[in-house]
PDB file of C-alpha atoms and ligand atoms in Angstrom:
ATOM      1  CA  MET X 615     -12.512   5.081 -18.999  1.00 64.00           C
ATOM      2  CA  ALA X 616     -13.543   2.281 -16.220  1.00 83.00           C
ATOM      3  CA  VAL X 617     -10.995   2.248 -13.545  1.00 94.00           C
ATOM      4  CA  ALA X 618     -11.872  -0.274 -11.329  1.00 98.00           C
ATOM      5  CA  ILE X 619     -12.380   1.970  -7.548  1.00 98.00           C
ATOM      6  CA  GLY X 620     -12.884   0.756  -4.475  1.00 98.00           C
ATOM      7  CA  ALA X 621     -11.924   2.397  -1.050  1.00 98.00           C
ATOM      8  CA  HIS X 622     -10.373   0.765   2.677  1.00 98.00           C
ATOM      9  CA  VAL X 623     -12.847  -0.760   4.665  1.00 98.00           C
ATOM     10  CA  ASP X 624     -13.713  -2.751   8.112  1.00 97.00           C
ATOM     11  CA  GLN X 625     -12.458  -5.792   7.514  1.00 97.00           C
ATOM     12  CA  THR X 626     -16.018  -7.238   9.430  1.00 97.00           C
ATOM     13  CA  ASP X 627     -17.475  -7.868   6.334  1.00 98.00           C
ATOM     14  CA  PRO X 628     -15.719  -6.187   2.956  1.00 98.00           C
ATOM     15  CA  VAL X 629     -18.353  -8.056   0.198  1.00 98.00           C
ATOM     16  CA  ALA X 630     -20.830  -6.392   2.139  1.00 98.00           C
ATOM     17  CA  GLU X 631     -19.239  -2.399   2.125  1.00 98.00           C
ATOM     18  CA  ALA X 632     -18.027  -3.557  -1.129  1.00 98.00           C
ATOM     19  CA  ALA X 633     -22.268  -3.873  -2.423  1.00 98.00           C
ATOM     20  CA  ALA X 634     -22.840  -0.019   0.147  1.00 98.00           C
ATOM     21  CA  ARG X 635     -20.241   2.319  -2.223  1.00 98.00           C
ATOM     22  CA  GLY X 636     -21.168   0.082  -5.237  1.00 97.00           C
ATOM     23  CA  ALA X 637     -17.420  -1.113  -5.881  1.00 98.00           C
ATOM     24  CA  GLY X 638     -15.609  -3.553  -6.656  1.00 97.00           C
ATOM     25  CA  LEU X 639     -13.026  -4.053  -4.709  1.00 98.00           C
ATOM     26  CA  VAL X 640     -11.861  -3.476  -1.460  1.00 98.00           C
ATOM     27  CA  GLN X 641      -8.652  -3.131   1.691  1.00 98.00           C
ATOM     28  CA  PHE X 642      -8.825  -3.490   5.201  1.00 98.00           C
ATOM     29  CA  PHE X 643      -6.688  -4.977   7.651  1.00 98.00           C
ATOM     30  CA  LEU X 644      -6.626  -8.380   8.997  1.00 97.00           C
ATOM     31  CA  GLY X 645      -6.539  -7.519  12.951  1.00 91.00           C
ATOM     32  CA  ASP X 646      -4.741  -3.766  14.787  1.00 92.00           C
ATOM     33  CA  PRO X 647      -2.514  -2.558  12.312  1.00 94.00           C
ATOM     34  CA  GLN X 648      -0.278  -1.392  15.001  1.00 92.00           C
ATOM     35  CA  SER X 649       0.384  -4.593  16.290  1.00 91.00           C
ATOM     36  CA  TYR X 650       2.524  -7.273  16.307  1.00 90.00           C
ATOM     37  CA  LYS X 651      -0.020 -10.018  17.426  1.00 91.00           C
ATOM     38  CA  GLY X 652      -0.858 -12.175  14.561  1.00 95.00           C
ATOM     39  CA  PRO X 653      -3.547 -11.500  11.847  1.00 97.00           C
ATOM     40  CA  VAL X 654      -7.140 -12.297  12.776  1.00 97.00           C
ATOM     41  CA  VAL X 655     -10.068 -12.646  10.657  1.00 97.00           C
ATOM     42  CA  THR X 656     -13.132 -10.931  12.119  1.00 97.00           C
ATOM     43  CA  TYR X 657     -15.420 -12.133   9.434  1.00 97.00           C
ATOM     44  CA  ALA X 658     -17.949 -14.263  11.170  1.00 96.00           C
ATOM     45  CA  ASP X 659     -17.981 -17.831   8.738  1.00 97.00           C
ATOM     46  CA  GLY X 660     -14.076 -17.365   8.768  1.00 98.00           C
ATOM     47  CA  ALA X 661     -11.175 -16.668   6.368  1.00 98.00           C
ATOM     48  CA  ALA X 662     -12.393 -19.223   3.445  1.00 98.00           C
ATOM     49  CA  ALA X 663     -15.965 -18.697   3.709  1.00 98.00           C
ATOM     50  CA  LEU X 664     -14.891 -15.161   3.040  1.00 98.00           C
ATOM     51  CA  LYS X 665     -12.904 -15.886  -0.781  1.00 98.00           C
ATOM     52  CA  ALA X 666     -15.534 -17.904  -1.459  1.00 98.00           C
ATOM     53  CA  ARG X 667     -18.544 -15.285  -1.128  1.00 98.00           C
ATOM     54  CA  ALA X 668     -15.697 -12.039  -2.375  1.00 98.00           C
ATOM     55  CA  VAL X 669     -15.690 -14.083  -5.537  1.00 98.00           C
ATOM     56  CA  GLU X 670     -19.476 -15.360  -5.244  1.00 98.00           C
ATOM     57  CA  ALA X 671     -19.910 -12.003  -5.572  1.00 98.00           C
ATOM     58  CA  GLY X 672     -17.270 -10.650  -7.814  1.00 98.00           C
ATOM     59  CA  ILE X 673     -14.857  -8.594  -5.562  1.00 98.00           C
ATOM     60  CA  ASP X 674     -11.324  -7.981  -5.267  1.00 98.00           C
ATOM     61  CA  LEU X 675     -10.110  -7.792  -1.734  1.00 98.00           C
ATOM     62  CA  TYR X 676      -7.188  -6.859  -0.901  1.00 98.00           C
ATOM     63  CA  VAL X 677      -5.352  -6.844   2.538  1.00 98.00           C
ATOM     64  CA  HIS X 678      -3.071  -4.067   3.980  1.00 98.00           C
ATOM     65  CA  ALA X 679      -0.064  -5.175   6.401  1.00 98.00           C
ATOM     66  CA  PRO X 680       0.514  -3.616   9.559  1.00 97.00           C
ATOM     67  CA  TYR X 681       2.305  -0.544   9.683  1.00 95.00           C
ATOM     68  CA  ILE X 682       4.620  -1.492  12.213  1.00 95.00           C
ATOM     69  CA  ILE X 683       6.200  -4.256   9.720  1.00 97.00           C
ATOM     70  CA  ASN X 684       9.551  -2.904   8.932  1.00 97.00           C
ATOM     71  CA  VAL X 685      12.187  -5.442   6.835  1.00 98.00           C
ATOM     72  CA  ALA X 686      14.271  -2.907   6.287  1.00 98.00           C
ATOM     73  CA  THR X 687      15.458  -1.570   9.681  1.00 97.00           C
ATOM     74  CA  THR X 688      19.403  -2.525  10.665  1.00 97.00           C
ATOM     75  CA  ASN X 689      17.177  -3.807  14.370  1.00 97.00           C
ATOM     76  CA  ASN X 690      16.837  -6.627  14.591  1.00 96.00           C
ATOM     77  CA  ARG X 691      14.393  -7.047  17.502  1.00 97.00           C
ATOM     78  CA  ILE X 692      12.392  -5.191  14.506  1.00 97.00           C
ATOM     79  CA  ARG X 693      12.796  -7.017  11.319  1.00 97.00           C
ATOM     80  CA  ILE X 694      12.823 -10.443  12.648  1.00 97.00           C
ATOM     81  CA  PRO X 695       9.281 -10.243  14.276  1.00 97.00           C
ATOM     82  CA  SER X 696       8.159  -8.195  10.919  1.00 98.00           C
ATOM     83  CA  ARG X 697       9.051 -10.684   8.983  1.00 98.00           C
ATOM     84  CA  LYS X 698       7.491 -13.772  10.825  1.00 97.00           C
ATOM     85  CA  LEU X 699       4.426 -11.103  11.016  1.00 98.00           C
ATOM     86  CA  LEU X 700       4.470  -9.809   7.418  1.00 98.00           C
ATOM     87  CA  GLN X 701       4.550 -14.203   6.330  1.00 98.00           C
ATOM     88  CA  GLN X 702       1.632 -14.642   9.210  1.00 98.00           C
ATOM     89  CA  HIS X 703       0.135 -12.159   6.569  1.00 98.00           C
ATOM     90  CA  MET X 704       0.678 -13.609   3.556  1.00 98.00           C
ATOM     91  CA  ASP X 705      -0.954 -16.750   4.852  1.00 98.00           C
ATOM     92  CA  THR X 706      -4.134 -15.130   5.738  1.00 98.00           C
ATOM     93  CA  ALA X 707      -4.248 -13.000   2.434  1.00 98.00           C
ATOM     94  CA  ALA X 708      -3.843 -15.971   0.887  1.00 98.00           C
ATOM     95  CA  GLU X 709      -6.624 -17.642   2.637  1.00 98.00           C
ATOM     96  CA  VAL X 710      -9.084 -15.044   1.743  1.00 98.00           C
ATOM     97  CA  GLY X 711      -8.345 -15.385  -1.878  1.00 98.00           C
ATOM     98  CA  ALA X 712      -6.557 -11.132  -2.138  1.00 98.00           C
ATOM     99  CA  LYS X 713      -5.921  -9.635  -5.360  1.00 98.00           C
ATOM    100  CA  GLY X 714      -2.594  -8.400  -2.913  1.00 98.00           C
ATOM    101  CA  LEU X 715      -0.483  -7.461   0.185  1.00 98.00           C
ATOM    102  CA  ILE X 716       0.066  -3.933   0.657  1.00 98.00           C
ATOM    103  CA  VAL X 717       3.166  -3.336   2.868  1.00 98.00           C
ATOM    104  CA  HIS X 718       4.924  -0.404   3.326  1.00 97.00           C
ATOM    105  CA  GLY X 719       8.813   0.404   2.509  1.00 97.00           C
ATOM    106  CA  GLY X 720       9.759   0.689   5.930  1.00 96.00           C
ATOM    107  CA  HIS X 721      13.473   2.469   6.830  1.00 97.00           C
ATOM    108  CA  VAL X 722      16.565   2.078   8.275  1.00 97.00           C
ATOM    109  CA  ASN X 723      17.707   4.127  11.308  1.00 95.00           C
ATOM    110  CA  LYS X 724      19.238   7.843  11.072  1.00 92.00           C
ATOM    111  CA  ASP X 725      23.163   7.441  10.199  1.00 94.00           C
ATOM    112  CA  ASP X 726      22.443   3.804   8.156  1.00 96.00           C
ATOM    113  CA  ASP X 727      23.669   3.417   4.820  1.00 97.00           C
ATOM    114  CA  PRO X 728      20.465   2.607   2.891  1.00 97.00           C
ATOM    115  CA  ALA X 729      22.199   0.203   1.056  1.00 98.00           C
ATOM    116  CA  LYS X 730      21.694  -1.903   4.352  1.00 98.00           C
ATOM    117  CA  GLY X 731      18.109  -1.859   4.423  1.00 98.00           C
ATOM    118  CA  PHE X 732      17.823  -2.356   0.534  1.00 98.00           C
ATOM    119  CA  ASP X 733      19.336  -5.622   1.077  1.00 98.00           C
ATOM    120  CA  ASN X 734      17.561  -6.064   3.989  1.00 98.00           C
ATOM    121  CA  TRP X 735      14.598  -5.984   1.650  1.00 98.00           C
ATOM    122  CA  ARG X 736      16.220  -8.412  -0.559  1.00 98.00           C
ATOM    123  CA  LYS X 737      16.891 -11.160   2.389  1.00 98.00           C
ATOM    124  CA  ALA X 738      12.916 -10.370   2.955  1.00 98.00           C
ATOM    125  CA  ILE X 739      12.063 -11.510  -0.110  1.00 98.00           C
ATOM    126  CA  GLU X 740      14.181 -14.392  -0.417  1.00 97.00           C
ATOM    127  CA  ALA X 741      12.417 -15.705   3.124  1.00 97.00           C
ATOM    128  CA  THR X 742       9.459 -14.700   2.430  1.00 98.00           C
ATOM    129  CA  ASP X 743       6.912 -17.259   0.530  1.00 98.00           C
ATOM    130  CA  ILE X 744       5.049 -15.328  -1.464  1.00 98.00           C
ATOM    131  CA  LYS X 745       1.857 -16.816  -1.977  1.00 98.00           C
ATOM    132  CA  VAL X 746       0.009 -13.530  -3.453  1.00 98.00           C
ATOM    133  CA  PRO X 747       1.000 -10.642  -4.808  1.00 98.00           C
ATOM    134  CA  LEU X 748       3.583  -8.141  -1.880  1.00 98.00           C
ATOM    135  CA  LEU X 749       3.049  -4.734  -3.543  1.00 98.00           C
ATOM    136  CA  ILE X 750       5.620  -2.615  -1.604  1.00 98.00           C
ATOM    137  CA  GLU X 751       3.779   0.694  -1.121  1.00 98.00           C
ATOM    138  CA  ASN X 752       5.313   4.212  -1.328  1.00 98.00           C
ATOM    139  CA  THR X 753       5.975   6.413   2.303  1.00 96.00           C
ATOM    140  CA  ALA X 754       4.935  10.043   3.066  1.00 95.00           C
ATOM    141  CA  GLY X 755       8.086  10.266   5.983  1.00 88.00           C
ATOM    142  CA  GLY X 756      10.253   9.143   8.121  1.00 75.00           C
ATOM    143  CA  ASP X 757      13.818   9.247   8.713  1.00 70.00           C
ATOM    144  CA  ASN X 758      16.070   7.069   5.975  1.00 94.00           C
ATOM    145  CA  ALA X 759      12.646   5.840   4.201  1.00 97.00           C
ATOM    146  CA  MET X 760      13.346   2.986   1.895  1.00 96.00           C
ATOM    147  CA  ALA X 761      10.542   3.801  -0.544  1.00 97.00           C
ATOM    148  CA  ARG X 762      10.058   7.962   0.176  1.00 96.00           C
ATOM    149  CA  TYR X 763      12.470   9.152  -2.697  1.00 95.00           C
ATOM    150  CA  LEU X 764      12.901   7.473  -5.825  1.00 96.00           C
ATOM    151  CA  ASP X 765      16.330   7.102  -5.576  1.00 96.00           C
ATOM    152  CA  ARG X 766      15.588   4.690  -2.520  1.00 97.00           C
ATOM    153  CA  ILE X 767      12.908   3.000  -4.620  1.00 97.00           C
ATOM    154  CA  ALA X 768      15.230   2.161  -7.088  1.00 98.00           C
ATOM    155  CA  GLY X 769      17.984   1.313  -4.870  1.00 98.00           C
ATOM    156  CA  VAL X 770      14.971  -1.507  -2.597  1.00 98.00           C
ATOM    157  CA  TRP X 771      14.212  -3.147  -6.554  1.00 98.00           C
ATOM    158  CA  GLU X 772      17.522  -3.474  -7.810  1.00 98.00           C
ATOM    159  CA  ALA X 773      18.190  -5.026  -4.723  1.00 98.00           C
ATOM    160  CA  ILE X 774      14.888  -7.321  -4.702  1.00 97.00           C
ATOM    161  CA  SER X 775      15.567  -8.135  -8.574  1.00 96.00           C
ATOM    162  CA  THR X 776      18.035 -10.958  -7.622  1.00 93.00           C
ATOM    163  CA  ALA X 777      15.698 -12.235  -5.066  1.00 96.00           C
ATOM    164  CA  GLU X 778      13.778 -15.357  -5.601  1.00 93.00           C
ATOM    165  CA  GLY X 779      10.102 -14.776  -5.875  1.00 93.00           C
ATOM    166  CA  ALA X 780      10.943 -11.002  -6.804  1.00 96.00           C
ATOM    167  CA  GLU X 781       7.969 -11.431  -9.997  1.00 96.00           C
ATOM    168  CA  ASN X 782       5.406 -11.754  -7.644  1.00 97.00           C
ATOM    169  CA  VAL X 783       6.299  -8.419  -5.697  1.00 98.00           C
ATOM    170  CA  GLY X 784       4.289  -5.148  -7.241  1.00 98.00           C
ATOM    171  CA  PHE X 785       3.936  -1.407  -6.454  1.00 98.00           C
ATOM    172  CA  CYS X 786       1.520   0.846  -4.801  1.00 98.00           C
ATOM    173  CA  LEU X 787       1.681   3.869  -6.078  1.00 98.00           C
ATOM    174  CA  ASP X 788       0.054   5.996  -2.963  1.00 98.00           C
ATOM    175  CA  THR X 789      -0.445  10.012  -4.167  1.00 98.00           C
ATOM    176  CA  CYS X 790      -1.169  11.308  -0.541  1.00 97.00           C
ATOM    177  CA  HIS X 791       2.108   9.494  -0.212  1.00 97.00           C
ATOM    178  CA  ALA X 792       3.660  10.415  -3.235  1.00 96.00           C
ATOM    179  CA  HIS X 793       2.631  14.209  -2.861  1.00 97.00           C
ATOM    180  CA  ALA X 794       3.570  15.200   0.627  1.00 95.00           C
ATOM    181  CA  GLY X 795       7.441  12.429  -0.010  1.00 94.00           C
ATOM    182  CA  GLY X 796       8.097  15.473  -2.052  1.00 94.00           C
ATOM    183  CA  ASN X 797       6.898  13.333  -5.668  1.00 95.00           C
ATOM    184  CA  PRO X 798       5.563  15.066  -8.843  1.00 97.00           C
ATOM    185  CA  LEU X 799       2.274  13.930  -9.147  1.00 97.00           C
ATOM    186  CA  GLU X 800       3.055  15.145 -13.076  1.00 98.00           C
ATOM    187  CA  THR X 801       5.440  12.394 -12.886  1.00 98.00           C
ATOM    188  CA  VAL X 802       5.696   9.876 -10.271  1.00 98.00           C
ATOM    189  CA  VAL X 803       3.585   6.919 -12.893  1.00 98.00           C
ATOM    190  CA  GLU X 804       6.392   7.091 -14.815  1.00 98.00           C
ATOM    191  CA  ASP X 805       8.955   7.979 -12.605  1.00 98.00           C
ATOM    192  CA  VAL X 806       7.887   4.856 -10.588  1.00 98.00           C
ATOM    193  CA  ARG X 807       7.125   2.299 -13.368  1.00 98.00           C
ATOM    194  CA  LYS X 808      10.954   3.228 -14.768  1.00 98.00           C
ATOM    195  CA  ILE X 809      12.224   1.819 -11.913  1.00 98.00           C
ATOM    196  CA  THR X 810       9.981  -1.063 -11.282  1.00 98.00           C
ATOM    197  CA  GLY X 811       8.313  -1.516 -14.137  1.00 98.00           C
ATOM    198  CA  ARG X 812       5.251  -1.636 -13.288  1.00 98.00           C
ATOM    199  CA  ILE X 813       2.153  -0.273 -10.905  1.00 98.00           C
ATOM    200  CA  ASP X 814      -0.446  -3.399  -9.686  1.00 98.00           C
ATOM    201  CA  LEU X 815      -2.325  -0.743  -7.556  1.00 98.00           C
ATOM    202  CA  VAL X 816      -3.335   3.542  -6.693  1.00 98.00           C
ATOM    203  CA  HIS X 817      -3.627   4.134  -3.102  1.00 98.00           C
ATOM    204  CA  CYS X 818      -6.045   7.244  -4.379  1.00 98.00           C
ATOM    205  CA  ASN X 819      -6.081  10.069  -1.635  1.00 98.00           C
ATOM    206  CA  ASP X 820      -5.741  14.013  -1.032  1.00 97.00           C
ATOM    207  CA  SER X 821      -3.259  15.093   1.592  1.00 96.00           C
ATOM    208  CA  ARG X 822      -4.241  17.833   4.312  1.00 95.00           C
ATOM    209  CA  ASP X 823      -0.371  19.158   3.892  1.00 94.00           C
ATOM    210  CA  GLU X 824       1.829  20.622   1.282  1.00 95.00           C
ATOM    211  CA  PHE X 825       4.255  19.037  -0.993  1.00 94.00           C
ATOM    212  CA  ASP X 826       6.947  17.635   0.431  1.00 92.00           C
ATOM    213  CA  SER X 827       5.579  18.200   3.864  1.00 92.00           C
ATOM    214  CA  GLY X 828       6.541  14.106   4.716  1.00 92.00           C
ATOM    215  CA  ALA X 829       3.433  14.073   6.621  1.00 93.00           C
ATOM    216  CA  ASP X 830       0.535  11.437   6.227  1.00 93.00           C
ATOM    217  CA  ARG X 831      -2.702  13.044   6.450  1.00 94.00           C
ATOM    218  CA  HIS X 832      -5.358  11.640   4.257  1.00 96.00           C
ATOM    219  CA  ALA X 833      -8.274  13.803   2.567  1.00 96.00           C
ATOM    220  CA  ASN X 834     -11.277  13.555   0.690  1.00 96.00           C
ATOM    221  CA  PHE X 835     -11.015  14.640  -3.008  1.00 97.00           C
ATOM    222  CA  GLY X 836     -10.928  17.762  -3.315  1.00 94.00           C
ATOM    223  CA  ALA X 837     -10.689  18.647   0.952  1.00 96.00           C
ATOM    224  CA  GLY X 838      -6.650  19.028   0.648  1.00 97.00           C
ATOM    225  CA  ARG X 839      -3.744  20.846  -1.220  1.00 97.00           C
ATOM    226  CA  ILE X 840      -3.684  17.980  -4.475  1.00 97.00           C
ATOM    227  CA  ASP X 841      -4.820  19.689  -7.684  1.00 97.00           C
ATOM    228  CA  PRO X 842      -7.536  17.505  -9.063  1.00 96.00           C
ATOM    229  CA  ASP X 843      -5.921  17.704 -12.303  1.00 97.00           C
ATOM    230  CA  LEU X 844      -2.737  16.166 -10.967  1.00 97.00           C
ATOM    231  CA  LEU X 845      -4.251  13.076  -9.071  1.00 97.00           C
ATOM    232  CA  ALA X 846      -7.173  12.104 -11.870  1.00 97.00           C
ATOM    233  CA  GLY X 847      -3.946  12.500 -14.248  1.00 98.00           C
ATOM    234  CA  VAL X 848      -2.339   9.791 -11.921  1.00 98.00           C
ATOM    235  CA  VAL X 849      -4.861   7.438 -11.925  1.00 98.00           C
ATOM    236  CA  ARG X 850      -4.980   7.743 -15.579  1.00 97.00           C
ATOM    237  CA  ASP X 851      -1.978   7.079 -16.685  1.00 97.00           C
ATOM    238  CA  ALA X 852      -1.168   4.332 -13.540  1.00 98.00           C
ATOM    239  CA  GLY X 853      -4.307   2.095 -15.377  1.00 96.00           C
ATOM    240  CA  ALA X 854      -4.534   0.014 -12.280  1.00 98.00           C
ATOM    241  CA  PRO X 855      -6.866  -0.734  -9.900  1.00 98.00           C
ATOM    242  CA  VAL X 856      -7.696   1.868  -7.129  1.00 98.00           C
ATOM    243  CA  ILE X 857      -8.250   2.002  -3.534  1.00 98.00           C
ATOM    244  CA  CYS X 858      -9.172   5.011  -1.546  1.00 98.00           C
ATOM    245  CA  GLU X 859      -8.029   5.403   2.022  1.00 98.00           C
ATOM    246  CA  THR X 860      -9.836   8.919   2.743  1.00 98.00           C
ATOM    247  CA  PRO X 861     -11.675   9.573   5.498  1.00 97.00           C
ATOM    248  CA  GLY X 862     -15.304   8.532   6.381  1.00 97.00           C
ATOM    249  CA  GLY X 863     -17.559   5.443   5.674  1.00 98.00           C
ATOM    250  CA  ALA X 864     -19.790   4.424   2.320  1.00 98.00           C
ATOM    251  CA  GLU X 865     -21.375   7.855   2.143  1.00 98.00           C
ATOM    252  CA  GLU X 866     -18.010   9.831   1.688  1.00 98.00           C
ATOM    253  CA  HIS X 867     -16.178   7.200  -0.161  1.00 98.00           C
ATOM    254  CA  THR X 868     -19.216   7.164  -3.047  1.00 98.00           C
ATOM    255  CA  SER X 869     -18.988  10.718  -3.595  1.00 98.00           C
ATOM    256  CA  ASP X 870     -14.661  10.488  -3.661  1.00 98.00           C
ATOM    257  CA  PHE X 871     -15.209   7.843  -6.286  1.00 98.00           C
ATOM    258  CA  ALA X 872     -17.944  10.193  -8.259  1.00 98.00           C
ATOM    259  CA  TRP X 873     -15.379  13.023  -8.235  1.00 98.00           C
ATOM    260  CA  LEU X 874     -12.791  10.934  -9.560  1.00 97.00           C
ATOM    261  CA  ARG X 875     -14.902   9.511 -11.842  1.00 97.00           C
ATOM    262  CA  ASP X 876     -15.963  12.738 -12.593  1.00 96.00           C
ATOM    263  CA  ARG X 877     -12.073  13.592 -14.226  1.00 96.00           C
ATOM    264  CA  LEU X 878     -10.930  10.356 -14.906  1.00 94.00           C
TER     265      LEU X 878
HETATM  266 ZN1   ZN W 520      -2.159   4.106   1.135  1.00 55.72          ZN
END
């Protein structure tokens, strides 16, 4: 089965990182994923040159937004800067010609009504100038998460469906997060697709933790707790490009790709 498989890499030279792995796609951060500072492009010749070289080399680039972005929260002091940071990363992702910008679903506070988070997602979509597909990713844990359990994903989707720009919002399914988040991998592709109508990208990762543990610790394929057949099954069923966010560099990633391809 011809599935495009790549990895999360350092952003200094994503085209070289792709070549080192024989991959047709790579994902990277634009700066520190834990910081509210705006995006940083470390590619020596700048964003436009990176875009041109990736096209030349036939490499698809994906940008992962900072983890700290939480557009769902009821806390203004987090939600407002999160929206701003999301737009900044969107702008820069477009400059490098990214095929998608991946952002975590975020969460509301423990005692908050999840409906407030759903509506904040709608507002965020309306407020964002979506220049490349915005892919909302499921998360493993978190208090009152927006994209851990299916009912919450459904709430987010229903809310954003009325927003202008919703057609440019897609879904990134992370296998480690689904497993650790308590969603059976046997049915998760079908379950998510029933809600979103689409899976645009798979983050294929094994998990160091038990099913429904709520922990987010990625592992190399076969080194974690996910049944190999289930992992491969998600990739097969999703039929979307795959990014491995597994530990290590080119060598470990190349062996993860081979492990996965053997089972597709
Ligand atoms: Zn992920």
